[in-house]
PDB file of C-alpha atoms and ligand atoms in Angstrom:
ATOM      1  CA  SER W   1     148.641 144.867 105.441  1.00 40.00           C
ATOM      2  CA  SER W   2     145.436 145.261 107.716  1.00 45.00           C
ATOM      3  CA  PRO W   3     142.244 148.141 106.716  1.00 48.00           C
ATOM      4  CA  LYS W   4     142.651 150.646 108.937  1.00 52.00           C
ATOM      5  CA  ILE W   5     139.279 151.411 111.118  1.00 52.00           C
ATOM      6  CA  SER W   6     139.961 154.760 111.731  1.00 55.00           C
ATOM      7  CA  ASP W   7     137.809 155.508 115.048  1.00 51.00           C
ATOM      8  CA  GLU W   8     137.729 159.183 115.790  1.00 50.00           C
ATOM      9  CA  GLN W   9     136.921 159.602 119.275  1.00 50.00           C
ATOM     10  CA  THR W  10     137.558 163.288 119.041  1.00 51.00           C
ATOM     11  CA  LYS W  11     135.136 165.201 118.184  1.00 64.00           C
ATOM     12  CA  ILE W  12     134.635 165.470 114.270  1.00 78.00           C
ATOM     13  CA  SER W  13     134.775 169.303 113.608  1.00 86.00           C
ATOM     14  CA  VAL W  14     133.362 169.778 110.200  1.00 92.00           C
ATOM     15  CA  THR W  15     129.565 171.414 110.253  1.00 92.00           C
ATOM     16  CA  PHE W  16     126.659 171.816 107.302  1.00 93.00           C
ATOM     17  CA  ASP W  17     128.715 175.102 107.196  1.00 92.00           C
ATOM     18  CA  ASP W  18     131.694 173.326 105.467  1.00 94.00           C
ATOM     19  CA  VAL W  19     129.965 171.610 103.016  1.00 96.00           C
ATOM     20  CA  ALA W  20     128.023 174.054 100.251  1.00 96.00           C
ATOM     21  CA  GLY W  21     125.612 173.844  97.572  1.00 93.00           C
ATOM     22  CA  LEU W  22     123.141 170.144  98.122  1.00 94.00           C
ATOM     23  CA  LYS W  23     120.718 172.012  99.671  1.00 93.00           C
ATOM     24  CA  GLU W  24     117.947 168.311  99.132  1.00 93.00           C
ATOM     25  CA  ALA W  25     121.081 166.392 100.599  1.00 95.00           C
ATOM     26  CA  LYS W  26     121.380 168.357 103.287  1.00 95.00           C
ATOM     27  CA  ILE W  27     118.091 168.717 104.324  1.00 95.00           C
ATOM     28  CA  GLU W  28     117.402 164.615 104.207  1.00 95.00           C
ATOM     29  CA  VAL W  29     121.086 164.401 105.956  1.00 95.00           C
ATOM     30  CA  MET W  30     119.611 166.964 108.925  1.00 94.00           C
ATOM     31  CA  GLU W  31     117.314 164.611 109.701  1.00 93.00           C
ATOM     32  CA  VAL W  32     120.037 162.323 110.184  1.00 93.00           C
ATOM     33  CA  VAL W  33     121.620 164.220 112.751  1.00 95.00           C
ATOM     34  CA  ASP W  34     117.793 164.846 114.387  1.00 94.00           C
ATOM     35  CA  PHE W  35     118.067 160.764 114.600  1.00 93.00           C
ATOM     36  CA  LEU W  36     120.831 161.296 116.739  1.00 93.00           C
ATOM     37  CA  LYS W  37     119.808 163.562 118.468  1.00 94.00           C
ATOM     38  CA  ASN W  38     117.037 163.926 119.633  1.00 94.00           C
ATOM     39  CA  PRO W  39     115.830 159.675 119.146  1.00 92.00           C
ATOM     40  CA  GLU W  40     112.732 160.272 121.562  1.00 92.00           C
ATOM     41  CA  THR W  41     111.015 162.209 119.612  1.00 93.00           C
ATOM     42  CA  TYR W  42     110.766 159.261 116.717  1.00 92.00           C
ATOM     43  CA  THR W  43     110.477 156.578 119.151  1.00 90.00           C
ATOM     44  CA  LYS W  44     108.385 157.662 121.314  1.00 92.00           C
ATOM     45  CA  LEU W  45     105.794 156.984 118.939  1.00 94.00           C
ATOM     46  CA  GLY W  46     106.707 153.903 118.158  1.00 90.00           C
ATOM     47  CA  ALA W  47     108.399 154.510 114.590  1.00 89.00           C
ATOM     48  CA  LYS W  48     111.718 152.652 113.746  1.00 88.00           C
ATOM     49  CA  ILE W  49     114.808 155.123 113.327  1.00 90.00           C
ATOM     50  CA  PRO W  50     116.533 154.313 109.915  1.00 90.00           C
ATOM     51  CA  LYS W  51     119.975 151.882 110.780  1.00 92.00           C
ATOM     52  CA  GLY W  52     120.920 152.031 107.249  1.00 94.00           C
ATOM     53  CA  VAL W  53     121.525 155.657 104.501  1.00 96.00           C
ATOM     54  CA  MET W  54     122.886 155.342 101.306  1.00 96.00           C
ATOM     55  CA  LEU W  55     124.766 158.395  99.926  1.00 97.00           C
ATOM     56  CA  VAL W  56     124.797 158.259  95.844  1.00 97.00           C
ATOM     57  CA  GLY W  57     126.766 159.868  93.638  1.00 96.00           C
ATOM     58  CA  PRO W  58     129.907 160.817  91.641  1.00 96.00           C
ATOM     59  CA  PRO W  59     133.341 161.364  92.693  1.00 95.00           C
ATOM     60  CA  GLY W  60     134.406 164.041  94.430  1.00 96.00           C
ATOM     61  CA  THR W  61     130.457 165.562  95.366  1.00 97.00           C
ATOM     62  CA  GLY W  62     130.783 165.176  99.000  1.00 97.00           C
ATOM     63  CA  LYS W  63     129.770 162.645 100.429  1.00 97.00           C
ATOM     64  CA  THR W  64     132.513 161.786 102.451  1.00 96.00           C
ATOM     65  CA  LEU W  65     132.316 164.915 103.417  1.00 96.00           C
ATOM     66  CA  MET W  66     128.545 165.156 103.958  1.00 96.00           C
ATOM     67  CA  ALA W  67     129.427 161.875 106.329  1.00 96.00           C
ATOM     68  CA  ARG W  68     131.200 163.490 108.490  1.00 95.00           C
ATOM     69  CA  ALA W  69     129.780 166.540 109.342  1.00 96.00           C
ATOM     70  CA  VAL W  70     126.613 164.688 110.182  1.00 95.00           C
ATOM     71  CA  ALA W  71     128.669 163.424 112.940  1.00 95.00           C
ATOM     72  CA  GLY W  72     130.277 166.844 113.657  1.00 95.00           C
ATOM     73  CA  GLU W  73     126.545 168.406 113.981  1.00 95.00           C
ATOM     74  CA  ALA W  74     125.484 165.644 116.125  1.00 95.00           C
ATOM     75  CA  LYS W  75     128.220 165.843 118.014  1.00 94.00           C
ATOM     76  CA  VAL W  76     128.921 162.084 118.218  1.00 95.00           C
ATOM     77  CA  PRO W  77     131.508 159.273 117.204  1.00 94.00           C
ATOM     78  CA  PHE W  78     132.639 158.683 114.194  1.00 95.00           C
ATOM     79  CA  PHE W  79     133.291 155.429 112.770  1.00 94.00           C
ATOM     80  CA  SER W  80     134.984 154.675 109.476  1.00 92.00           C
ATOM     81  CA  MET W  81     136.419 152.019 106.450  1.00 90.00           C
ATOM     82  CA  SER W  82     136.588 151.644 103.108  1.00 88.00           C
ATOM     83  CA  GLY W  83     135.029 149.274 100.798  1.00 86.00           C
ATOM     84  CA  SER W  84     137.935 149.127  98.457  1.00 82.00           C
ATOM     85  CA  GLU W  85     140.598 148.289 101.307  1.00 79.00           C
ATOM     86  CA  PHE W  86     138.731 144.992 101.357  1.00 70.00           C
ATOM     87  CA  VAL W  87     139.351 143.653  97.987  1.00 65.00           C
ATOM     88  CA  GLU W  88     142.795 142.278  98.516  1.00 62.00           C
ATOM     89  CA  MET W  89     142.784 140.880 101.803  1.00 64.00           C
ATOM     90  CA  PHE W  90     143.226 137.412 103.327  1.00 65.00           C
ATOM     91  CA  VAL W  91     139.563 135.437 104.169  1.00 66.00           C
ATOM     92  CA  GLY W  92     138.083 136.387 107.384  1.00 70.00           C
ATOM     93  CA  VAL W  93     139.670 139.024 108.209  1.00 79.00           C
ATOM     94  CA  GLY W  94     137.194 141.582 106.256  1.00 82.00           C
ATOM     95  CA  ALA W  95     134.634 140.089 108.427  1.00 85.00           C
ATOM     96  CA  SER W  96     136.175 140.674 111.581  1.00 87.00           C
ATOM     97  CA  ARG W  97     136.734 143.545 111.187  1.00 88.00           C
ATOM     98  CA  VAL W  98     133.465 144.719 110.033  1.00 90.00           C
ATOM     99  CA  ARG W  99     132.003 142.710 113.370  1.00 91.00           C
ATOM    100  CA  ASP W 100     134.674 144.972 114.804  1.00 91.00           C
ATOM    101  CA  LEU W 101     133.932 148.061 113.883  1.00 91.00           C
ATOM    102  CA  PHE W 102     129.961 147.639 114.495  1.00 93.00           C
ATOM    103  CA  LYS W 103     130.964 145.982 118.504  1.00 93.00           C
ATOM    104  CA  LYS W 104     133.245 149.474 118.412  1.00 93.00           C
ATOM    105  CA  ALA W 105     130.109 151.855 117.129  1.00 93.00           C
ATOM    106  CA  LYS W 106     127.413 150.168 119.653  1.00 93.00           C
ATOM    107  CA  GLU W 107     129.923 150.513 122.681  1.00 93.00           C
ATOM    108  CA  LYS W 108     129.474 154.532 121.993  1.00 92.00           C
ATOM    109  CA  ALA W 109     126.463 154.787 120.677  1.00 92.00           C
ATOM    110  CA  PRO W 110     124.980 157.256 119.574  1.00 94.00           C
ATOM    111  CA  SER W 111     127.278 157.361 116.816  1.00 94.00           C
ATOM    112  CA  ILE W 112     128.204 156.771 113.237  1.00 95.00           C
ATOM    113  CA  ILE W 113     129.165 154.325 111.340  1.00 95.00           C
ATOM    114  CA  PHE W 114     130.740 155.469 107.110  1.00 95.00           C
ATOM    115  CA  ILE W 115     131.495 152.809 104.729  1.00 94.00           C
ATOM    116  CA  ASP W 116     132.934 154.480 101.676  1.00 94.00           C
ATOM    117  CA  GLU W 117     132.839 152.798  98.012  1.00 93.00           C
ATOM    118  CA  ILE W 118     130.672 150.684  99.567  1.00 93.00           C
ATOM    119  CA  ASP W 119     130.287 148.878  96.228  1.00 91.00           C
ATOM    120  CA  ALA W 120     133.557 147.378  96.674  1.00 87.00           C
ATOM    121  CA  VAL W 121     132.412 144.939  98.866  1.00 84.00           C
ATOM    122  CA  GLY W 122     128.654 145.441  97.515  1.00 79.00           C
ATOM    123  CA  ARG W 123     128.628 144.744  94.361  1.00 79.00           C
ATOM    124  CA  SER W 124     125.857 141.897  92.851  1.00 73.00           C
ATOM    125  CA  ARG W 125     127.712 138.812  92.759  1.00 66.00           C
ATOM    126  CA  SER W 126     125.688 138.217  89.069  1.00 58.00           C
ATOM    127  CA  LYS W 127     128.501 141.262  88.129  1.00 54.00           C
ATOM    128  CA  VAL W 128     131.101 139.238  89.104  1.00 54.00           C
ATOM    129  CA  ASN W 129     133.197 137.578  86.101  1.00 54.00           C
ATOM    130  CA  ALA W 130     133.860 134.020  87.969  1.00 54.00           C
ATOM    131  CA  PHE W 131     137.785 134.741  87.380  1.00 53.00           C
ATOM    132  CA  GLN W 132     137.735 137.754  89.856  1.00 53.00           C
ATOM    133  CA  ALA W 133     135.478 135.903  92.402  1.00 56.00           C
ATOM    134  CA  ASN W 134     136.631 136.805  95.260  1.00 63.00           C
ATOM    135  CA  ASP W 135     135.443 135.321  98.318  1.00 71.00           C
ATOM    136  CA  GLU W 136     136.992 137.971 100.458  1.00 73.00           C
ATOM    137  CA  ARG W 137     134.163 140.457  99.511  1.00 77.00           C
ATOM    138  CA  GLU W 138     131.823 138.214  99.660  1.00 82.00           C
ATOM    139  CA  SER W 139     132.205 137.340 103.157  1.00 82.00           C
ATOM    140  CA  THR W 140     132.475 140.747 103.653  1.00 85.00           C
ATOM    141  CA  LEU W 141     129.095 141.562 102.948  1.00 87.00           C
ATOM    142  CA  ASN W 142     127.976 139.091 104.508  1.00 88.00           C
ATOM    143  CA  GLN W 143     128.900 139.793 107.646  1.00 89.00           C
ATOM    144  CA  LEU W 144     127.877 143.813 107.142  1.00 91.00           C
ATOM    145  CA  LEU W 145     124.646 142.048 106.187  1.00 92.00           C
ATOM    146  CA  THR W 146     124.736 140.555 109.489  1.00 92.00           C
ATOM    147  CA  GLU W 147     126.026 142.741 111.279  1.00 92.00           C
ATOM    148  CA  LEU W 148     122.869 144.989 109.832  1.00 91.00           C
ATOM    149  CA  ASP W 149     120.297 142.820 110.437  1.00 90.00           C
ATOM    150  CA  GLY W 150     121.873 142.436 113.925  1.00 87.00           C
ATOM    151  CA  PHE W 151     120.733 145.471 116.052  1.00 81.00           C
ATOM    152  CA  GLY W 152     117.584 146.878 116.681  1.00 77.00           C
ATOM    153  CA  PRO W 153     117.380 150.115 115.036  1.00 71.00           C
ATOM    154  CA  ASN W 154     116.684 152.403 118.308  1.00 76.00           C
ATOM    155  CA  THR W 155     120.146 151.414 119.342  1.00 86.00           C
ATOM    156  CA  GLY W 156     121.731 154.961 118.542  1.00 91.00           C
ATOM    157  CA  VAL W 157     123.940 153.730 115.938  1.00 94.00           C
ATOM    158  CA  ILE W 158     123.069 155.293 111.769  1.00 94.00           C
ATOM    159  CA  VAL W 159     125.572 153.594 109.476  1.00 95.00           C
ATOM    160  CA  LEU W 160     126.050 156.218 106.438  1.00 97.00           C
ATOM    161  CA  ALA W 161     127.405 154.413 103.182  1.00 96.00           C
ATOM    162  CA  ALA W 162     129.104 155.793 100.092  1.00 97.00           C
ATOM    163  CA  THR W 163     129.118 154.962  96.451  1.00 96.00           C
ATOM    164  CA  ASN W 164     129.069 156.220  92.670  1.00 94.00           C
ATOM    165  CA  ARG W 165     127.588 152.568  91.621  1.00 93.00           C
ATOM    166  CA  PRO W 166     124.437 151.874  92.784  1.00 91.00           C
ATOM    167  CA  ASP W 167     123.539 150.193  90.000  1.00 91.00           C
ATOM    168  CA  VAL W 168     126.326 147.576  90.696  1.00 90.00           C
ATOM    169  CA  LEU W 169     125.079 147.135  94.248  1.00 91.00           C
ATOM    170  CA  ASP W 170     123.761 143.604  95.512  1.00 89.00           C
ATOM    171  CA  LYS W 171     120.144 143.833  95.727  1.00 89.00           C
ATOM    172  CA  ALA W 172     119.984 142.377  99.660  1.00 89.00           C
ATOM    173  CA  LEU W 173     121.952 145.408 100.303  1.00 91.00           C
ATOM    174  CA  LEU W 174     118.871 147.601  99.608  1.00 91.00           C
ATOM    175  CA  ARG W 175     116.135 145.367 101.709  1.00 90.00           C
ATOM    176  CA  PRO W 176     113.932 147.460 103.922  1.00 89.00           C
ATOM    177  CA  GLY W 177     115.623 146.978 107.543  1.00 88.00           C
ATOM    178  CA  ARG W 178     119.281 147.789 105.594  1.00 92.00           C
ATOM    179  CA  PHE W 179     120.493 150.747 102.871  1.00 93.00           C
ATOM    180  CA  ASP W 180     116.446 151.428 102.382  1.00 88.00           C
ATOM    181  CA  ARG W 181     117.364 155.357 102.188  1.00 92.00           C
ATOM    182  CA  HIS W 182     119.223 156.901  99.735  1.00 95.00           C
ATOM    183  CA  ILE W 183     120.691 160.143  99.555  1.00 96.00           C
ATOM    184  CA  TYR W 184     121.526 161.868  96.085  1.00 97.00           C
ATOM    185  CA  LEU W 185     124.204 164.085  95.508  1.00 97.00           C
ATOM    186  CA  GLU W 186     124.909 165.484  91.989  1.00 95.00           C
ATOM    187  CA  LEU W 187     127.736 167.931  90.728  1.00 96.00           C
ATOM    188  CA  PRO W 188     127.006 171.021  91.594  1.00 96.00           C
ATOM    189  CA  THR W 189     125.656 174.145  89.282  1.00 96.00           C
ATOM    190  CA  LYS W 190     127.193 177.385  88.729  1.00 96.00           C
ATOM    191  CA  GLU W 191     125.195 178.557  91.467  1.00 96.00           C
ATOM    192  CA  GLU W 192     126.546 175.465  94.030  1.00 97.00           C
ATOM    193  CA  ARG W 193     130.153 176.381  92.421  1.00 97.00           C
ATOM    194  CA  GLN W 194     130.372 179.600  93.412  1.00 97.00           C
ATOM    195  CA  GLU W 195     129.687 178.581  96.381  1.00 97.00           C
ATOM    196  CA  ILE W 196     131.831 176.068  96.770  1.00 97.00           C
ATOM    197  CA  PHE W 197     134.313 178.211  95.802  1.00 97.00           C
ATOM    198  CA  GLY W 198     133.717 180.656  98.827  1.00 95.00           C
ATOM    199  CA  VAL W 199     133.817 177.258 101.077  1.00 95.00           C
ATOM    200  CA  HIS W 200     137.159 176.455  99.918  1.00 96.00           C
ATOM    201  CA  LEU W 201     138.675 180.343  99.566  1.00 96.00           C
ATOM    202  CA  ARG W 202     137.667 181.828 103.397  1.00 93.00           C
ATOM    203  CA  ARG W 203     141.069 180.034 104.215  1.00 91.00           C
ATOM    204  CA  LEU W 204     143.054 181.621 100.974  1.00 96.00           C
ATOM    205  CA  LYS W 205     144.828 184.780 101.492  1.00 96.00           C
ATOM    206  CA  LEU W 206     143.281 186.506  98.103  1.00 97.00           C
ATOM    207  CA  ALA W 207     144.456 189.847  95.751  1.00 95.00           C
ATOM    208  CA  GLU W 208     141.971 192.035  95.223  1.00 95.00           C
ATOM    209  CA  ASN W 209     141.181 190.662  91.983  1.00 96.00           C
ATOM    210  CA  VAL W 210     139.911 187.509  92.291  1.00 96.00           C
ATOM    211  CA  ASP W 211     136.667 186.960  90.525  1.00 96.00           C
ATOM    212  CA  VAL W 212     134.369 184.454  92.165  1.00 96.00           C
ATOM    213  CA  GLY W 213     131.844 184.189  89.561  1.00 96.00           C
ATOM    214  CA  GLN W 214     134.221 184.197  86.602  1.00 96.00           C
ATOM    215  CA  LEU W 215     135.652 181.183  88.375  1.00 96.00           C
ATOM    216  CA  SER W 216     132.762 179.177  88.452  1.00 96.00           C
ATOM    217  CA  LYS W 217     131.918 180.443  84.761  1.00 96.00           C
ATOM    218  CA  LEU W 218     134.747 179.018  84.090  1.00 93.00           C
ATOM    219  CA  SER W 219     134.590 175.025  85.629  1.00 93.00           C
ATOM    220  CA  PRO W 220     132.002 173.922  84.436  1.00 93.00           C
ATOM    221  CA  GLY W 221     131.269 170.373  85.093  1.00 93.00           C
ATOM    222  CA  PHE W 222     134.022 170.341  87.907  1.00 95.00           C
ATOM    223  CA  SER W 223     132.786 168.607  91.299  1.00 96.00           C
ATOM    224  CA  GLY W 224     133.813 170.383  95.023  1.00 97.00           C
ATOM    225  CA  ALA W 225     136.724 168.102  94.788  1.00 96.00           C
ATOM    226  CA  ASP W 226     137.862 169.444  92.330  1.00 95.00           C
ATOM    227  CA  ILE W 227     137.437 172.551  93.338  1.00 96.00           C
ATOM    228  CA  ALA W 228     138.605 172.594  96.737  1.00 96.00           C
ATOM    229  CA  ASN W 229     141.638 171.241  94.556  1.00 95.00           C
ATOM    230  CA  ILE W 230     142.118 174.069  91.828  1.00 96.00           C
ATOM    231  CA  CYS W 231     142.265 176.376  95.547  1.00 97.00           C
ATOM    232  CA  ASN W 232     144.638 174.843  96.850  1.00 96.00           C
ATOM    233  CA  GLU W 233     146.408 174.709  93.615  1.00 96.00           C
ATOM    234  CA  ALA W 234     146.625 178.565  93.322  1.00 97.00           C
ATOM    235  CA  ALA W 235     147.650 178.883  96.746  1.00 97.00           C
ATOM    236  CA  LEU W 236     150.854 176.291  95.974  1.00 96.00           C
ATOM    237  CA  ILE W 237     151.393 177.953  92.241  1.00 96.00           C
ATOM    238  CA  ALA W 238     151.258 181.535  94.572  1.00 97.00           C
ATOM    239  CA  ALA W 239     153.525 180.649  96.965  1.00 96.00           C
ATOM    240  CA  ARG W 240     155.920 179.391  94.122  1.00 96.00           C
ATOM    241  CA  LYS W 241     156.069 182.583  92.993  1.00 96.00           C
ATOM    242  CA  LYS W 242     156.558 184.283  96.587  1.00 96.00           C
ATOM    243  CA  LYS W 243     153.275 185.821  96.465  1.00 96.00           C
ATOM    244  CA  GLU W 244     151.957 187.886  99.266  1.00 96.00           C
ATOM    245  CA  LYS W 245     148.298 186.776  97.959  1.00 97.00           C
ATOM    246  CA  VAL W 246     146.509 184.642  95.323  1.00 97.00           C
ATOM    247  CA  GLY W 247     144.943 186.539  92.478  1.00 97.00           C
ATOM    248  CA  GLN W 248     142.828 185.720  89.619  1.00 97.00           C
ATOM    249  CA  GLU W 249     145.677 184.225  87.309  1.00 97.00           C
ATOM    250  CA  ASP W 250     147.055 181.972  89.647  1.00 97.00           C
ATOM    251  CA  PHE W 251     143.457 180.426  90.139  1.00 97.00           C
ATOM    252  CA  MET W 252     143.162 180.179  86.047  1.00 96.00           C
ATOM    253  CA  GLU W 253     146.889 179.108  85.949  1.00 95.00           C
ATOM    254  CA  ALA W 254     145.610 176.115  88.447  1.00 95.00           C
ATOM    255  CA  ARG W 255     142.042 174.983  86.760  1.00 94.00           C
ATOM    256  CA  ASP W 256     143.912 174.836  83.158  1.00 92.00           C
ATOM    257  CA  ARG W 257     146.113 172.675  84.962  1.00 91.00           C
ATOM    258  CA  ILE W 258     143.641 170.420  86.493  1.00 88.00           C
ATOM    259  CA  ILE W 259     141.702 170.400  83.404  1.00 86.00           C
ATOM    260  CA  GLY W 260     144.515 168.990  81.783  1.00 82.00           C
ATOM    261  CA  GLY W 261     144.841 166.180  84.437  1.00 76.00           C
ATOM    262  CA  LEU W 262     141.676 165.503  83.842  1.00 68.00           C
ATOM    263  CA  GLU W 263     142.266 165.887  80.101  1.00 70.00           C
ATOM    264  CA  ARG W 264     144.598 163.318  80.577  1.00 68.00           C
ATOM    265  CA  LYS W 265     142.610 160.926  82.807  1.00 66.00           C
ATOM    266  CA  SER W 266     139.819 160.657  80.372  1.00 66.00           C
ATOM    267  CA  LYS W 267     142.446 159.690  77.323  1.00 62.00           C
ATOM    268  CA  ILE W 268     143.709 157.399  79.695  1.00 62.00           C
ATOM    269  CA  ILE W 269     140.430 155.793  80.780  1.00 58.00           C
ATOM    270  CA  SER W 270     139.145 156.026  76.596  1.00 59.00           C
ATOM    271  CA  GLU W 271     142.157 154.046  75.447  1.00 58.00           C
ATOM    272  CA  LYS W 272     141.462 151.509  78.203  1.00 54.00           C
ATOM    273  CA  GLU W 273     138.495 150.550  76.907  1.00 49.00           C
TER     274      GLU W 273
HETATM  275  P1  ATP H 301     134.609 160.059  96.111  1.00 52.01           P
HETATM  276  O1  ATP H 301     133.433 159.645  95.823  1.00 52.01           O
HETATM  277  O2  ATP H 301     135.605 160.505  95.612  1.00 52.01           O
HETATM  278  O3  ATP H 301     135.219 159.652  97.549  1.00 52.01           O
HETATM  279  P2  ATP H 301     133.395 161.912  97.992  1.00 52.01           P
HETATM  280  O4  ATP H 301     131.824 161.881  97.240  1.00 52.01           O
HETATM  281  O5  ATP H 301     133.716 161.438  99.026  1.00 52.01           O
HETATM  282  O6  ATP H 301     134.131 161.719  96.806  1.00 52.01           O
HETATM  283  P3  ATP H 301     134.669 164.247  99.470  1.00 52.01           P
HETATM  284  O7  ATP H 301     135.653 162.933  99.696  1.00 52.01           O
HETATM  285  O8  ATP H 301     133.674 164.499 100.581  1.00 52.01           O
HETATM  286  O9  ATP H 301     133.962 163.121  98.138  1.00 52.01           O
HETATM  287  O10 ATP H 301     135.064 164.909  98.844  1.00 52.01           O
HETATM  288  C1  ATP H 301     136.729 165.521  98.632  1.00 52.01           C
HETATM  289  C2  ATP H 301     136.180 167.259  99.410  1.00 52.01           C
HETATM  290  O11 ATP H 301     136.395 168.019  98.509  1.00 52.01           O
HETATM  291  C3  ATP H 301     135.844 168.038 100.677  1.00 52.01           C
HETATM  292  O12 ATP H 301     136.465 167.394 101.400  1.00 52.01           O
HETATM  293  C4  ATP H 301     136.453 168.782 100.294  1.00 52.01           C
HETATM  294  O13 ATP H 301     137.628 169.557 100.723  1.00 52.01           O
HETATM  295  C5  ATP H 301     135.799 169.519  98.529  1.00 52.01           C
HETATM  296  N1  ATP H 301     133.846 169.240  98.138  1.00 52.01           N
HETATM  297  C6  ATP H 301     133.576 167.996  97.752  1.00 52.01           C
HETATM  298  N2  ATP H 301     132.036 168.639  97.840  1.00 52.01           N
HETATM  299  C7  ATP H 301     132.249 169.795  98.276  1.00 52.01           C
HETATM  300  C8  ATP H 301     130.896 170.568  98.687  1.00 52.01           C
HETATM  301  N3  ATP H 301     130.020 170.172  98.218  1.00 52.01           N
HETATM  302  N4  ATP H 301     130.582 171.230  99.747  1.00 52.01           N
HETATM  303  C9  ATP H 301     132.581 171.875 100.229  1.00 52.01           C
HETATM  304  N5  ATP H 301     133.576 171.283 100.054  1.00 52.01           N
HETATM  305  C10 ATP H 301     133.623 170.214  99.019  1.00 52.01           C
END
């Protein structure tokens, strides 16, 4: 099946309010918003606006969320694709999709292109086992490099990419004028987990006994995605029990389930190794 390029012409409603914690990353990302909103500030001094920004961090730390918030804050269209969609495709299809994506984004500039899991196409050639050589991946990567080089720095298109494996990326992607800026998103601290709970509790009907401090204390190592997951799971548990409000006990039950799931996942991974 052909990969989807979602060109969300409809306005992205995600803003920085939806992104909790990640203070430093937000500051850096705000600069990107300003490049999109006020390019003259930079170009009139002769500056070249960066084309590519790499968001680097473990799974679930909010890379996609952050990219969407950039589009939402700058009020520009958001075009996205995921690197992993290209791995299984027929030769040539990936490259033409990339061409298409850049063409559309340029037509709608100022705009954002978001490439999730860029490591799936942008893996260094030397790191790929000869038996797993993937022509499609390579031609997609080459097209991506061609596109990045082919548009001027001040066309109003900024390409954001996400990865949790910066170590495997082909160095060609990281050269000046390509993805030469990196923004790091780390797993949240206890205080940041509390903030993330805050964002996701906003939409729930909560009982009086809900204690966010305790929830964040009892979720060490959890990512933002895990926390979003706990909050939704807790609401489902409460609904199943026909409750009017979501209580602390529902969150604790949801947390235990998610920890169980995470443990199973890491057991499967360690058994594979
Ligand atoms: P992956 O590497 O697995 O693609 P990611 O880093 O792109 O993950 P997202 O897809 O952005 O992570 O996160 C998934 C969901 O987790 C978000 O839609 C959001 O609901 C929640 N989330 C993650 N980080 C945060 C955060 N900092 N603040 C609020 N919510 C968050």
